[in-house]
Short mmCIF file of C-alpha atoms and ligand atoms in Angstrom, two decimals:
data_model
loop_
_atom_site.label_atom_id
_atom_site.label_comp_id
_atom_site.label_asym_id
_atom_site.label_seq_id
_atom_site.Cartn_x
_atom_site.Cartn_y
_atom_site.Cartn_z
CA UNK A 588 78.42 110.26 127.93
CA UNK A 589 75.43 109.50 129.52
CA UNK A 590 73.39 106.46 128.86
CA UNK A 591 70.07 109.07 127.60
CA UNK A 592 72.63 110.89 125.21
CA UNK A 593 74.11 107.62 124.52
CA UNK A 594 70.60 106.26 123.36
CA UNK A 595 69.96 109.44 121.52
CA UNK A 596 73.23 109.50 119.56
CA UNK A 597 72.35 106.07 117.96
CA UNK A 598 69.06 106.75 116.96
CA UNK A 599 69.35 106.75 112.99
CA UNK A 600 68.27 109.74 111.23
CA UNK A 601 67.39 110.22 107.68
CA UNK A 602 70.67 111.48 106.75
CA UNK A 603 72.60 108.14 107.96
CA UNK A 604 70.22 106.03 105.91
CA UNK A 605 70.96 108.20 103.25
CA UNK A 606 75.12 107.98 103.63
CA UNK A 607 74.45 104.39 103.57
CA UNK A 608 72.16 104.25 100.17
CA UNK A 609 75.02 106.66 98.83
CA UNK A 610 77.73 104.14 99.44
CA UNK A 611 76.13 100.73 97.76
CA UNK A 612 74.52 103.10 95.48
CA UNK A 613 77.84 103.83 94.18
CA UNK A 614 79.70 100.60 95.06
CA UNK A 615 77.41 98.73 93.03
CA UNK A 616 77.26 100.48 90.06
CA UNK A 617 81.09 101.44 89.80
CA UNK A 618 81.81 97.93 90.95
CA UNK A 619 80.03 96.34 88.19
CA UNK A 620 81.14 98.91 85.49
CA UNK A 621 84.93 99.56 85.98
CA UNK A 622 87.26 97.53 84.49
CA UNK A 623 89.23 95.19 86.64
CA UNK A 624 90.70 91.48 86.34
CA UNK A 625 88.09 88.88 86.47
CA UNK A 626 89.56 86.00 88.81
CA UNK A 627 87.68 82.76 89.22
CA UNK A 628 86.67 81.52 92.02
CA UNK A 629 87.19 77.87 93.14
CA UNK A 630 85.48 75.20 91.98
CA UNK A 631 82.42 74.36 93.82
CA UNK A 632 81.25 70.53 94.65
CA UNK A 633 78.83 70.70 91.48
CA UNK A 634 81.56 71.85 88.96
CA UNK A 635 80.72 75.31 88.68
CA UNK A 636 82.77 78.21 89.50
CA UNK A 637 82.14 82.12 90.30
CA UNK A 638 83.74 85.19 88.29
CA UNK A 639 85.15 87.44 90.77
CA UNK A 640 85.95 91.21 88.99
CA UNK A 641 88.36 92.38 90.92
CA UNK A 642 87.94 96.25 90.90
CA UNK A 643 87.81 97.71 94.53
CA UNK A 644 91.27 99.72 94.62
CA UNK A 645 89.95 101.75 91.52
CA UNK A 646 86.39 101.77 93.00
CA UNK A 647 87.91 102.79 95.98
CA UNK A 648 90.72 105.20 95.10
CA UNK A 649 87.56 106.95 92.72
CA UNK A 650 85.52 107.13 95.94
CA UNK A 651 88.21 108.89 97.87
CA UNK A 652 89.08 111.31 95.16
CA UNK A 653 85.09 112.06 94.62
CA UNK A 654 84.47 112.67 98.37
CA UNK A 655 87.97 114.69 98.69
CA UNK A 656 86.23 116.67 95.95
CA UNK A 657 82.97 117.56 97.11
CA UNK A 658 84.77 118.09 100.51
CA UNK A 659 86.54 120.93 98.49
CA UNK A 660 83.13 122.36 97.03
CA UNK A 661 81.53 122.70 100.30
CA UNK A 662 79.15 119.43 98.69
CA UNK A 663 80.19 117.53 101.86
CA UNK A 664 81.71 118.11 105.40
CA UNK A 665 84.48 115.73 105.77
CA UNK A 666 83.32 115.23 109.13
CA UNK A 667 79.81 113.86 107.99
CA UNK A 668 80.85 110.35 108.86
CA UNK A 669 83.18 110.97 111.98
CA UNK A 670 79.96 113.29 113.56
CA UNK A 671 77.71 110.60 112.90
CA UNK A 672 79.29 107.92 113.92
CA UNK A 673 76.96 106.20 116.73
CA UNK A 674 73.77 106.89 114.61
CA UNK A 675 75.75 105.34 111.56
CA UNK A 676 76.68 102.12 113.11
CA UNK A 677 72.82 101.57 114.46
CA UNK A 678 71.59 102.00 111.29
CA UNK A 679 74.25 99.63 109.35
CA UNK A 680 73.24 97.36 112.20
CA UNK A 681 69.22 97.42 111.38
CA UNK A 682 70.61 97.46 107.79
CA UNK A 683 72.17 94.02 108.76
CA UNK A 684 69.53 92.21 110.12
CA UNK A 685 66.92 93.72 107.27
CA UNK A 686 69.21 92.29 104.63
CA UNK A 687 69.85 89.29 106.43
CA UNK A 688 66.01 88.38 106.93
CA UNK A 689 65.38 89.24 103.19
CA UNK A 690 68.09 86.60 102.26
CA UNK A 691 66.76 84.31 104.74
CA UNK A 692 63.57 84.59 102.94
CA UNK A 693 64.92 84.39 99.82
CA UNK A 694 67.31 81.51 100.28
CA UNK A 695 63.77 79.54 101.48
CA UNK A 696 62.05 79.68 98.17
CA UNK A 697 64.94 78.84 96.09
CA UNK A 698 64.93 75.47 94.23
CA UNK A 699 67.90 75.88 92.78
CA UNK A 700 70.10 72.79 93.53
CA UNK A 701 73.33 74.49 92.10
CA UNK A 702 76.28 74.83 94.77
CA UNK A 703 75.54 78.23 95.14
CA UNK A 704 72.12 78.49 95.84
CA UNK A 705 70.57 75.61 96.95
CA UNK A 706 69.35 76.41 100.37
CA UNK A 707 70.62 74.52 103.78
CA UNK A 708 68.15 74.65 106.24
CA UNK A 709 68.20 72.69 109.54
CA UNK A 710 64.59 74.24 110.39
CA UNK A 711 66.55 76.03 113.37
CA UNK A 712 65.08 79.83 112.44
CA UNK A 713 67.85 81.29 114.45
CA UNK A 714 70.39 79.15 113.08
CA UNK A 715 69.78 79.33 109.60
CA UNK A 716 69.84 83.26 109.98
CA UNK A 717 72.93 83.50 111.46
CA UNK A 718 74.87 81.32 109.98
CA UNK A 719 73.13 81.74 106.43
CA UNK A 720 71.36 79.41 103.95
CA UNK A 721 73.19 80.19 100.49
CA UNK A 722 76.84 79.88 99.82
CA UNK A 723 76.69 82.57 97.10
CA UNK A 724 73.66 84.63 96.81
CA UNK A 725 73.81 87.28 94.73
CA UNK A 726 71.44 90.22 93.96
CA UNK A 727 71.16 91.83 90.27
CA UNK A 728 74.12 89.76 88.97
CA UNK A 729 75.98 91.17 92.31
CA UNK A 730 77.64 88.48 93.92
CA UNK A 731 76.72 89.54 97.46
CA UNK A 732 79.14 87.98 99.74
CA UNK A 733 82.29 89.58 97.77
CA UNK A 734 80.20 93.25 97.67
CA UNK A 735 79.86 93.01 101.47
CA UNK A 736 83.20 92.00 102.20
CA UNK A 737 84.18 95.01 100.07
CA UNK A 738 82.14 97.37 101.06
CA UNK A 739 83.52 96.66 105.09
CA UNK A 740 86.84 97.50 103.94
CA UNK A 741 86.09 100.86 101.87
CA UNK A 742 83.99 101.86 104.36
CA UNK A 743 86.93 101.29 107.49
CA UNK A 744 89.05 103.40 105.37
CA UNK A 745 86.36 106.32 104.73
CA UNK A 746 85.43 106.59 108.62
CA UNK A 747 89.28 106.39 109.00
CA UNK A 748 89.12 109.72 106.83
CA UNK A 749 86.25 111.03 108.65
CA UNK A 750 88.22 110.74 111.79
CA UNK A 751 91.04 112.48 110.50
CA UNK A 752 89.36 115.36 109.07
CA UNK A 753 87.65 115.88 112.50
CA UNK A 754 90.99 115.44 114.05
CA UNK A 755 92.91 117.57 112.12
CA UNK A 756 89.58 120.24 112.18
CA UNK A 757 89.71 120.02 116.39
CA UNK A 758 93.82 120.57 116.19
CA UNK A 759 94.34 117.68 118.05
CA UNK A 760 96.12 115.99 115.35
CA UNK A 761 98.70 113.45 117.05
CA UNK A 762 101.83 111.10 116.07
CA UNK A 763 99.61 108.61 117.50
CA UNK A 764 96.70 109.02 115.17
CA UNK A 765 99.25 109.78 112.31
CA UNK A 766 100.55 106.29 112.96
CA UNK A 767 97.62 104.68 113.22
CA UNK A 768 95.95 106.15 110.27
CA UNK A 769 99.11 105.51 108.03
CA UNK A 770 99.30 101.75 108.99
CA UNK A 771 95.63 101.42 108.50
CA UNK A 772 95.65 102.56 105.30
CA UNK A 773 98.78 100.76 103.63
CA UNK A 774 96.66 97.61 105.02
CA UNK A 775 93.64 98.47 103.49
CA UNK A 776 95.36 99.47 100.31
CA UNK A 777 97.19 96.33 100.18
CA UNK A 778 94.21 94.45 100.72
CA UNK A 779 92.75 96.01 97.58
CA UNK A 780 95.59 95.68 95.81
CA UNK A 781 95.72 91.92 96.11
CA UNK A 782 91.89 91.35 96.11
CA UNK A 783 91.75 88.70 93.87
CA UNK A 784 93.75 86.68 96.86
CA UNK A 785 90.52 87.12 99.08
CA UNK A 786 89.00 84.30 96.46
CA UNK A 787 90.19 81.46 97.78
CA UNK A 788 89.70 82.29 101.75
CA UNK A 789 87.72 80.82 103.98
CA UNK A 790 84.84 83.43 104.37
CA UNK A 791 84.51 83.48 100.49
CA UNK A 792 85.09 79.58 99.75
CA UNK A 793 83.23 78.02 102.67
CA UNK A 794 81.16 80.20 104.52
CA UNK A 795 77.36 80.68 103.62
CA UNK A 796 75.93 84.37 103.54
CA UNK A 797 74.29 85.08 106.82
CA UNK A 798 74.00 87.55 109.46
CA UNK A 799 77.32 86.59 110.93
CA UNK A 800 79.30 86.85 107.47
CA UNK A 801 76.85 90.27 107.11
CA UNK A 802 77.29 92.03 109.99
CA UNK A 803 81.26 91.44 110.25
CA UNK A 804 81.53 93.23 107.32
CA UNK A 805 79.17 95.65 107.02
CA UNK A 806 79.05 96.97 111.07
CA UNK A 807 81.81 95.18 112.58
CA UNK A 808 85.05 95.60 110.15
CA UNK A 809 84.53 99.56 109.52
CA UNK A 810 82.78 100.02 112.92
CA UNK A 811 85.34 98.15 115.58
CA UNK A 812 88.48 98.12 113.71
CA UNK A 813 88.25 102.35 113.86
CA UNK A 814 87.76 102.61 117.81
CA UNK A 815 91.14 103.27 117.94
CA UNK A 816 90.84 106.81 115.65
CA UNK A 817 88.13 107.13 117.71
CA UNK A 818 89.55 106.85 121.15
CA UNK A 819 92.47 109.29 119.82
CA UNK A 820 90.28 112.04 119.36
CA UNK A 821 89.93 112.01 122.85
CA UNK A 822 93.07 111.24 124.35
CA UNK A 823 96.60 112.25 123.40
CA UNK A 824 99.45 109.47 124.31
CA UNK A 825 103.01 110.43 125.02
CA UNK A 826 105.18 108.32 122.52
CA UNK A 827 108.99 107.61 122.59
CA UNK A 828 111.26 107.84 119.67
CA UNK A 829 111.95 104.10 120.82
CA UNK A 830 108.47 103.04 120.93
CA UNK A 831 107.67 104.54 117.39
CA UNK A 832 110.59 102.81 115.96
CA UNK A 833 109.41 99.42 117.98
CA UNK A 834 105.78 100.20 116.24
CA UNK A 835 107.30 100.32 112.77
CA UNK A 836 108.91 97.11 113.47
CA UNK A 837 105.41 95.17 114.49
CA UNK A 838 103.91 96.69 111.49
CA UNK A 839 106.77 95.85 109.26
CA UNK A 840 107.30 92.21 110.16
CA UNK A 841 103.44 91.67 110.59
CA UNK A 842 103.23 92.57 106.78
CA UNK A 843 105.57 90.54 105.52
CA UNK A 844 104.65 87.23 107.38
CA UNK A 845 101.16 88.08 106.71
CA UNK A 846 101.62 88.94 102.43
CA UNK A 847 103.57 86.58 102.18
CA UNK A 848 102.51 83.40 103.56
CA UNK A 849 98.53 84.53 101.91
CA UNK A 850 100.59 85.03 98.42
CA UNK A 851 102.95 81.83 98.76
CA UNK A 852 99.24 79.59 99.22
CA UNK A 853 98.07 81.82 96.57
CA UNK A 854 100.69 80.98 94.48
CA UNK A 855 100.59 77.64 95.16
CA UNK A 856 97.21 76.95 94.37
CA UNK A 857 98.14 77.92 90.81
CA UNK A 858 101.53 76.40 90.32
CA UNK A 859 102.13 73.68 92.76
CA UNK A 860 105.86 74.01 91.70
CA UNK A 861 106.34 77.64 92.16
CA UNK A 862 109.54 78.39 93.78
CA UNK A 863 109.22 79.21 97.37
CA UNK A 864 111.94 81.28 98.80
CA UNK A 865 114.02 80.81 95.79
CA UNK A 866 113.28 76.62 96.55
CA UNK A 867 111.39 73.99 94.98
CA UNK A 868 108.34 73.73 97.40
CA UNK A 869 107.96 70.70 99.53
CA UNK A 870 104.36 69.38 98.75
CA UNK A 871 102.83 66.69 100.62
CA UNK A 872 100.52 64.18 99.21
CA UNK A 873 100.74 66.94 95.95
CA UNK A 874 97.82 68.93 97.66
CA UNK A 875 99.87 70.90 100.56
CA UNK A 876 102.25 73.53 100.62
CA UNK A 877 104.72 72.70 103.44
CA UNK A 878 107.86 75.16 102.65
CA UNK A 879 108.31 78.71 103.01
CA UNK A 880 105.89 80.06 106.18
CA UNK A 881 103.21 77.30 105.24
CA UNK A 882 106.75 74.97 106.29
CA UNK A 883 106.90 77.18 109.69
CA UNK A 884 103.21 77.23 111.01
CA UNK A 885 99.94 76.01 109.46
CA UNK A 886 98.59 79.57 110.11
CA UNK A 887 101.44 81.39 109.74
CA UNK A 888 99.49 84.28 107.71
CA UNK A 889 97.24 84.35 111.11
CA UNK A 890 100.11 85.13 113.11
CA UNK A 891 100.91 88.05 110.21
CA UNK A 892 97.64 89.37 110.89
CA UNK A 893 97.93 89.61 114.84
CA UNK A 894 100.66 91.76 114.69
CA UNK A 895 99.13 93.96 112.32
CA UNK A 896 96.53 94.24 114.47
CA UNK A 897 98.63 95.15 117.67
CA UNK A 898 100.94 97.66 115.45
CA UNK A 899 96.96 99.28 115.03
CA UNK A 900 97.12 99.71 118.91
CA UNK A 901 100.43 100.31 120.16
CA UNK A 902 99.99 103.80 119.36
CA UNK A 903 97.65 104.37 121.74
CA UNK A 904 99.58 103.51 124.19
CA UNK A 905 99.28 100.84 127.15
CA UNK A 906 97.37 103.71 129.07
CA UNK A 907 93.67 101.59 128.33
CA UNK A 908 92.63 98.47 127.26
CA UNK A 909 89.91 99.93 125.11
CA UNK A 910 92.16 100.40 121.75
CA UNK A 911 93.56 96.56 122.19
CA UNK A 912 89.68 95.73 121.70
CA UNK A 913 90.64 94.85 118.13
CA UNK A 914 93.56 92.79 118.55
CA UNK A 915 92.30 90.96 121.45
CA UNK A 916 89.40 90.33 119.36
CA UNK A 917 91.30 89.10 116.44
CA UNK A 918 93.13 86.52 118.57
CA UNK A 919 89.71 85.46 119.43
CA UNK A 920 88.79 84.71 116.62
CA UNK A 921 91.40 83.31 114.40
CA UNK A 922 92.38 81.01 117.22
CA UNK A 923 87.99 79.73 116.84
CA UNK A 924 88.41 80.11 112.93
CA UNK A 925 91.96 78.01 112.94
CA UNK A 926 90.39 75.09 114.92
CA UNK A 927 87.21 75.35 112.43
CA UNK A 928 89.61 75.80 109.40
CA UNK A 929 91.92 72.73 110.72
CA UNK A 930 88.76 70.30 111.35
CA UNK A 931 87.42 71.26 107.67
CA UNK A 932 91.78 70.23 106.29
CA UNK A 933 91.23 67.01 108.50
CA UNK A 934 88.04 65.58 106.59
CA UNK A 935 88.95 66.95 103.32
CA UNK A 936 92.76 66.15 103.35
CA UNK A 937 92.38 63.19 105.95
CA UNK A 938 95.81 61.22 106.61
CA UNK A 939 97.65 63.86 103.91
CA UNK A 940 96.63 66.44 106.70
CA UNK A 941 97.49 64.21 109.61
CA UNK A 942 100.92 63.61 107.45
CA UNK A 943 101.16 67.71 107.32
CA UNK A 944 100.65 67.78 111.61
CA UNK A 945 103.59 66.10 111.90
CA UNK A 946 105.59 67.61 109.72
CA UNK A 947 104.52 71.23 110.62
CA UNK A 948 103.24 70.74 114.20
CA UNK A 949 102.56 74.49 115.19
CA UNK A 950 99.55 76.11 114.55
CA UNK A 951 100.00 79.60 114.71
CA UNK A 952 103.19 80.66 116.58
CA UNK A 953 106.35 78.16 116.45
CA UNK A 954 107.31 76.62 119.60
CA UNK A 955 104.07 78.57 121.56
CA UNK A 956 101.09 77.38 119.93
P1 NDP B 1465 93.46 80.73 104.89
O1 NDP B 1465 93.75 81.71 103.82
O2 NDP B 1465 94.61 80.24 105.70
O3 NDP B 1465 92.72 79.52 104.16
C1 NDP B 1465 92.58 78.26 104.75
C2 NDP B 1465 92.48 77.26 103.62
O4 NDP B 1465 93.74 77.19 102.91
C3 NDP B 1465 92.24 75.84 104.07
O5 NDP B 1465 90.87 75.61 104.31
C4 NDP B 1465 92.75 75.06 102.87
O6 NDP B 1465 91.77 75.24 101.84
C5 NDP B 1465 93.96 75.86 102.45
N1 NDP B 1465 95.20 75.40 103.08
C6 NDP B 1465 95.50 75.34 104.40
N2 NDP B 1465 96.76 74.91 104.59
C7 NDP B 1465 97.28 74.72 103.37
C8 NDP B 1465 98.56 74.30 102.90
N3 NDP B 1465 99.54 73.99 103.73
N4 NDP B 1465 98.76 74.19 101.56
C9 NDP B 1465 97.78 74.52 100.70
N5 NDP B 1465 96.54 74.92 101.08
C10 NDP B 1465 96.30 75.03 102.39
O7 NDP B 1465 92.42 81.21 105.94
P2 NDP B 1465 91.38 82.39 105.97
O8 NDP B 1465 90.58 82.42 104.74
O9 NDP B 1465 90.68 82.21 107.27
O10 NDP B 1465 92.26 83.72 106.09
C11 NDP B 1465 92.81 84.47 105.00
C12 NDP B 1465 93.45 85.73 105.55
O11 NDP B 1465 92.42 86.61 106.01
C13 NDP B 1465 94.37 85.46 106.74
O12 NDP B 1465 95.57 86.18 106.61
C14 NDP B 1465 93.59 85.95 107.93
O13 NDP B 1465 94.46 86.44 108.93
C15 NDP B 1465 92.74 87.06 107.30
N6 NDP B 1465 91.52 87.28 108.09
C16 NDP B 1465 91.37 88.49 108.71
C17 NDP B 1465 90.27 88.74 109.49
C18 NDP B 1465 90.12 90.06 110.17
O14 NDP B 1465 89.10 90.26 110.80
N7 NDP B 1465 91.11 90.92 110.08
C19 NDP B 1465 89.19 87.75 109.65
C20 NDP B 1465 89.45 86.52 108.98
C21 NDP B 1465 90.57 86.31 108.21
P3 NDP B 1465 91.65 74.31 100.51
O15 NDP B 1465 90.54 73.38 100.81
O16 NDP B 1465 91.33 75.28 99.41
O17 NDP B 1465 92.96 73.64 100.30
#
C-alpha cells in the first residue's frame, strides 16, 4: 500500500465513530445491568475499597450472539470491522487522547482526598497525561479503568471475528488462521472467565488512569495483538503436522504456567494456607507465597504469558518477523513491568522481599533470567 492510500485508509469516517459509540454504548449499559459476582477490590491506603461486578463473559458472549444475529439478518456485514480496520484504529486512537485530556481535566478540579480520586500532579503537563492523575476515576458510577481494560479484550476478540468472516468470505481460510483464532479465543475466554483475578493486578491495583493505561487497552490490546489475523489474510504459511503438534504444546504449557501461577497468588491472597500443589504453602514473613510456581520464579505467570504469546505467532510461520511483533513486544514489556513490579515488592515488603530473592532467585525463567 502506498503511503497516500495508507493516509486515506485511516482517515475516520462517520461510520467508525459510530462502531465505536455502539460498543461502550452497549458495554456500559449491559455491564452495569447484568448480573455477575461483585468482587472487591483491594484495600486502598485510606481504607476504602472498590466493588468490581464481574460480568464481561456474559456481556461478552451476549455481544457475540447479538452481532452473529444481525450478521444473519443482513443488519450487519461481518466484515464491518475487518474492512475498516485502519480507519478504526485512528479513530480509537483520537478517542484515546480525547478521553484522556477530559480525565486530565477532570482529575485537576477534583478535591477529593479519597485514594481514588485525589489527583497527583507533578505540574509536568505531559507527564501527568500519560501516566494519569486518578487511581480510579470513574464516570456515571462506571469504574473506568476496569471498563477500559474490558472493553480491549471484547473488542480483540470481535476484530478477531471480523477477520475471520473476511477470511472465510475471501476462501482463504487457513490451518494457520484456524490456529491462531482458536488459541486467541480460549485466552480471551479464559480471561473472562476468571475476571475477578484481574482485581488484584498491577494495572488495576497500582496504576493511575492515563493515556498509557488508555490507549493499551482501548487501541493497543485489540489493535496489535490481531496483526497476526491480519497478516494471514494475506499470506498463507505451509505448516507441518510436527509443527502444529509443537504449537499445541507452547499453547498448552503456556496456559497452565500462566492460570495457574495468577490463580495460586489469587488464592493465596484469600487463604494464606491454601494448599498448593496438594502442599501446605511455604509463606515467608506470612505475606509471600513462595511454593508452587511463585516457589519456581517470582514471575512465573510472566513466563506463562510469553509463551502464549509466541503459540499466537508460530502459526505464521518463521517466514516474517511482522507476526512476532506481539510477542517481542510482550517480552518488552513484562521484563520493564517486572523490574517496576519488583522495586514496588522491595519498598513495600523490604527485607521479607530481600528474604524472598534469596530464596526464589529467578525472575522470570529458572536458571536464564
Ligand atoms: P502480578 O499479578 O504478578 O502482580 C504483582 C503483585 O503480586 C505484586 O505487586 C505483589 O502485590 C504481589 N506479589 C508478587 N509476588 C508475590 C508473592 N510471591 N506472594 C504474594 N504476592 C505476591 O503482575 P501483573 O498484574 O503485572 O500481571 C498479571 C497478569 O497479567 C500476568 O500473568 C501478566 O502476564 C498479565 N499481563 C498481560 C499483559 C499483556 O499485554 N498481555 C500486560 C500486563 C500483564 P501485593 O502488593 O498485592 O502483594
Amino acid at each position: 500500500m502506498d503511503l497516500g492510500l495508507l493516509l486515506h485508509a485511516l482517515i475516520p469516517s462517520s461510520t467508525s465513530f459510530a462502531i465505536l459509540a455502539a460498543f461502550f454504548t452497549y458495554s456500559a449499559i449491559v455491564g452495569t445491568i447484568i448480573p455477575g459476582k461483585v468482587v472487591p477490590g483491594v484495600i486502598l491506603q485510606d481504607g476504602s475499597r472498590l466493588h468490581y461486578r464481574c460480568n464481561g463473559l456474559l456481556s461478552l458472549l451476549l455481544l457475540v450472539a447479538l452481532l452473529g444475529m444481525a450478521a444473519k439478518m443482513d443488519y450487519i456485514s461481518p466484515t464491518v470491522i475487518s474492512d475498516r480496520g485502519l480507519e478504526l484504529l485512528s479513530a480509537t486512537f483520537l478517542l484515546s487522547c480525547i478521553v484522556t485530556l477530559a480525565l486530565y481535566a477532570a482529575g485537576c478540579k477534583s478535591r477529593n482526598q479519597g485514594s481514588s480520586l485525589k489527583p497527583h500532579l507533578t505540574g509536568n503537563l505531559i507527564h501527568d497525561w500519560w501516566f494519569g492523575i486518578q487511581l480510579n476515576p470513574q464516570f456515571m458510577g462506571i469504574d473506568l479503568k476496569f471498563f477500559f481494560v474490558r472493553a480491549g479484550m471484547m473488542g480483540w476478540l470481535i476484530i478477531n471475528l471480523s477477520v475471520l468472516a473476511r477470511s472465510i468470505q475471501d476462501a482463504t481460510l487457513s490451518q494457520s488462521m484456524i490456529l491462531y483464532q482458536l488459541f486467541c479465543v480460549l485466552y480471551i475466554l479464559d480471561y473472562f472467565f476468571y475476571e475477578e483475578y484481574m482485581t488484584s493486578t498491577w494495572d488495576i491495583i497500582a496504576e493511575r488512569l492515563g493515556f498509557m493505561l488508555v490507549f493499551g487497552d482501548l487501541v493497543w490490546i485489540p489493535f496489535s495483538f490481531s496483526i497476526q489475523g491480519w497478516w494471514l489474510l494475506n499470506n498463507k504459511p505451509e505448516l507441518t503436522t510436527a509443527s502444529v503438534i509443537a504449537n499445541c504444546f507452547v499453547f498448552l504449557i503456556g496456559y497452565l504456567v500462566f492460570r495457574g501461577a495468577n490463580k495460586q497468588k489469587h488464592v493465596f491472597k484469600k487463604n494464606p494456607k491454601a494448599p498448593i500443589w496438594g502442599r501446605p504453602p511455604k509463606v515467608i514473613g506470612g505475606r509471600l507465597l513462595a511454593s508452587g510456581f511463585w516457589g519456581v520464579a517470582r514471575h512465573c505467570n510472566y513466563l506463562g504469558d510469553l509463551l502464549l504469546a509466541l503459540s499466537f505467532s508460530l502459526p505464521c510461520g518463521i517466514s516474517s518477523p511482522i507476526p512476532y511483533f506481539y510477542p517481542i513486544y510482550l517480552l518488552i514489556l513484562l521484563i520493564w513491568r517486572e523490574r517496576r513490579d519488583e522495586a514496588r515488592c522491595a519498598t513495600k515488603y523490604k527485607e521479607v522481599w530481600a528474604e524472598y530473592c534469596k530464596l526464589v532467585p529467578w525472575r522470570i525463567l529458572p536458571y536464564f533470567y
